[in-house]
Amino acid sequence: MITGTALFGMSFPDGTSLPIVVDLAYYERDPWAIHLEFRAAGGRVAWRFDRELLAAGLCEPSGEGDVSIQPLADEMMVVLGMASPEGEARFLADTRELTSFVEQTYALADAERAQAIVDEEFDRYRWPRPIH
């Protein structure tokens, strides 16, 4: 498991932003995903999305639908866009912090190791017997 904490800026349409503490987590048992937990005033909001989406979004616009990530022109910050039935939010995050976190996850489980973890779990699953 790899964990970290980052400070994101929740961006509003009027150009203002609000600092939000975000807990980052990567679990080897869930090797394709990144977990973000936003510490909001009313509690915590958790998001889980593809690790490769985050890695790609640090370099070029990536994602569509619920999660999108794109670097800003200065490459020092990225914009994370998140949408749910409850609403949409945009966050600014430090590219170096996220890059460091992603690199740590790949050091723990590169793509080949991640696939092996998933394959092992698939092989251990107790599949129901066919009905005759």
Short mmCIF file of C-alpha atoms in Angstrom, two decimals, residues 2-125:
data_model
loop_
_atom_site.label_atom_id
_atom_site.label_comp_id
_atom_site.label_asym_id
_atom_site.label_seq_id
_atom_site.Cartn_x
_atom_site.Cartn_y
_atom_site.Cartn_z
CA ILE A 2 1.17 3.51 -0.82
CA THR A 3 -0.44 6.53 0.78
CA GLY A 4 0.07 10.24 0.69
CA THR A 5 -1.62 13.53 1.34
CA ALA A 6 -1.88 16.45 -1.04
CA LEU A 7 -3.45 19.87 -0.99
CA PHE A 8 -5.75 20.47 -3.97
CA GLY A 9 -7.49 23.70 -4.81
CA MET A 10 -11.22 23.35 -5.48
CA SER A 11 -11.79 25.75 -8.36
CA PHE A 12 -14.96 27.83 -8.70
CA PRO A 13 -16.37 29.50 -11.84
CA ASP A 14 -15.61 32.97 -10.46
CA GLY A 15 -11.88 32.16 -10.41
CA THR A 16 -11.57 31.62 -6.67
CA SER A 17 -10.42 28.38 -5.11
CA LEU A 18 -10.74 26.65 -1.77
CA PRO A 19 -7.94 24.45 -0.39
CA ILE A 20 -8.97 20.82 0.11
CA VAL A 21 -6.84 18.14 1.78
CA VAL A 22 -6.86 14.94 -0.26
CA ASP A 23 -5.66 11.54 0.93
CA LEU A 24 -4.12 9.49 -1.88
CA ALA A 25 -3.96 5.71 -1.70
CA TYR A 26 -2.86 2.81 -3.89
CA TYR A 27 -3.54 -0.75 -2.83
CA GLU A 28 -1.69 -3.64 -4.41
CA ARG A 29 -4.85 -5.75 -4.11
CA ASP A 30 -6.57 -3.22 -6.43
CA PRO A 31 -3.66 -2.66 -8.83
CA TRP A 32 -5.43 -0.74 -11.60
CA ALA A 33 -6.94 1.96 -9.36
CA ILE A 34 -6.01 5.14 -7.54
CA HIS A 35 -8.10 6.10 -4.51
CA LEU A 36 -8.65 9.75 -3.56
CA GLU A 37 -10.47 10.80 -0.43
CA PHE A 38 -11.38 14.48 -0.21
CA ARG A 39 -11.68 15.87 3.31
CA ALA A 40 -14.75 18.05 2.96
CA ALA A 41 -16.40 20.11 5.70
CA GLY A 42 -19.40 17.77 5.78
CA GLY A 43 -17.32 14.59 5.81
CA ARG A 44 -15.21 12.69 3.35
CA VAL A 45 -15.83 12.09 -0.33
CA ALA A 46 -14.10 9.10 -1.92
CA TRP A 47 -13.26 8.61 -5.60
CA ARG A 48 -11.64 5.61 -7.27
CA PHE A 49 -10.41 5.73 -10.85
CA ASP A 50 -7.91 4.22 -13.25
CA ARG A 51 -4.22 4.65 -12.43
CA GLU A 52 -3.32 4.90 -16.12
CA LEU A 53 -5.81 7.76 -16.50
CA LEU A 54 -3.97 9.73 -13.82
CA ALA A 55 -0.56 8.91 -15.31
CA ALA A 56 -1.65 9.97 -18.80
CA GLY A 57 -3.43 13.09 -17.54
CA LEU A 58 -0.21 14.41 -16.04
CA CYS A 59 1.16 14.79 -19.60
CA GLU A 60 -1.85 15.32 -21.85
CA PRO A 61 -5.61 15.80 -21.60
CA SER A 62 -7.13 12.45 -20.65
CA GLY A 63 -10.44 10.98 -19.65
CA GLU A 64 -14.02 11.67 -20.48
CA GLY A 65 -17.20 11.18 -18.55
CA ASP A 66 -16.87 11.13 -14.76
CA VAL A 67 -13.16 11.95 -14.52
CA SER A 68 -10.94 14.10 -16.73
CA ILE A 69 -7.39 15.23 -16.11
CA GLN A 70 -5.26 17.69 -18.02
CA PRO A 71 -2.05 19.60 -17.43
CA LEU A 72 -2.12 23.37 -17.49
CA ALA A 73 0.10 25.20 -19.97
CA ASP A 74 2.82 25.82 -17.36
CA GLU A 75 2.94 22.05 -16.56
CA MET A 76 3.21 22.83 -12.85
CA MET A 77 -0.46 22.09 -12.17
CA VAL A 78 -3.09 19.72 -13.47
CA VAL A 79 -6.86 20.14 -13.52
CA LEU A 80 -8.96 17.22 -12.31
CA GLY A 81 -12.58 17.39 -13.36
CA MET A 82 -15.03 15.11 -11.56
CA ALA A 83 -18.71 14.65 -12.22
CA SER A 84 -21.43 12.69 -10.46
CA PRO A 85 -25.22 12.82 -10.37
CA GLU A 86 -24.86 15.22 -7.42
CA GLY A 87 -22.77 17.74 -9.38
CA GLU A 88 -19.41 18.59 -10.85
CA ALA A 89 -16.15 19.84 -9.36
CA ARG A 90 -12.78 20.99 -10.66
CA PHE A 91 -9.58 20.74 -8.69
CA LEU A 92 -6.08 22.09 -9.23
CA ALA A 93 -3.25 19.85 -8.08
CA ASP A 94 0.54 20.05 -8.11
CA THR A 95 1.90 17.98 -11.02
CA ARG A 96 5.11 17.06 -9.16
CA GLU A 97 3.23 15.67 -6.15
CA LEU A 98 0.95 13.53 -8.30
CA THR A 99 3.83 12.40 -10.52
CA SER A 100 5.79 11.28 -7.47
CA PHE A 101 2.79 9.37 -6.15
CA VAL A 102 2.13 7.65 -9.50
CA GLU A 103 5.80 6.71 -9.87
CA GLN A 104 5.70 5.07 -6.43
CA THR A 105 2.69 2.99 -7.47
CA TYR A 106 4.45 1.75 -10.61
CA ALA A 107 7.54 0.90 -8.54
CA LEU A 108 5.32 -1.30 -6.36
CA ALA A 109 3.34 -2.85 -9.21
CA ASP A 110 4.17 -2.10 -12.82
CA ALA A 111 1.64 -3.04 -15.49
CA GLU A 112 2.91 -6.62 -15.74
CA ARG A 113 2.74 -7.14 -11.96
CA ALA A 114 -0.70 -5.52 -11.82
CA GLN A 115 -1.99 -7.99 -14.42
CA ALA A 116 -0.45 -10.90 -12.49
CA ILE A 117 -2.26 -9.76 -9.31
CA VAL A 118 -5.57 -9.63 -11.15
CA ASP A 119 -4.93 -13.04 -12.76
CA GLU A 120 -4.10 -14.61 -9.39
CA GLU A 121 -7.31 -13.24 -7.88
CA PHE A 122 -9.31 -14.51 -10.85
CA ASP A 123 -7.80 -17.98 -10.46
CA ARG A 124 -8.63 -18.04 -6.72
CA TYR A 125 -12.25 -17.03 -7.19
#
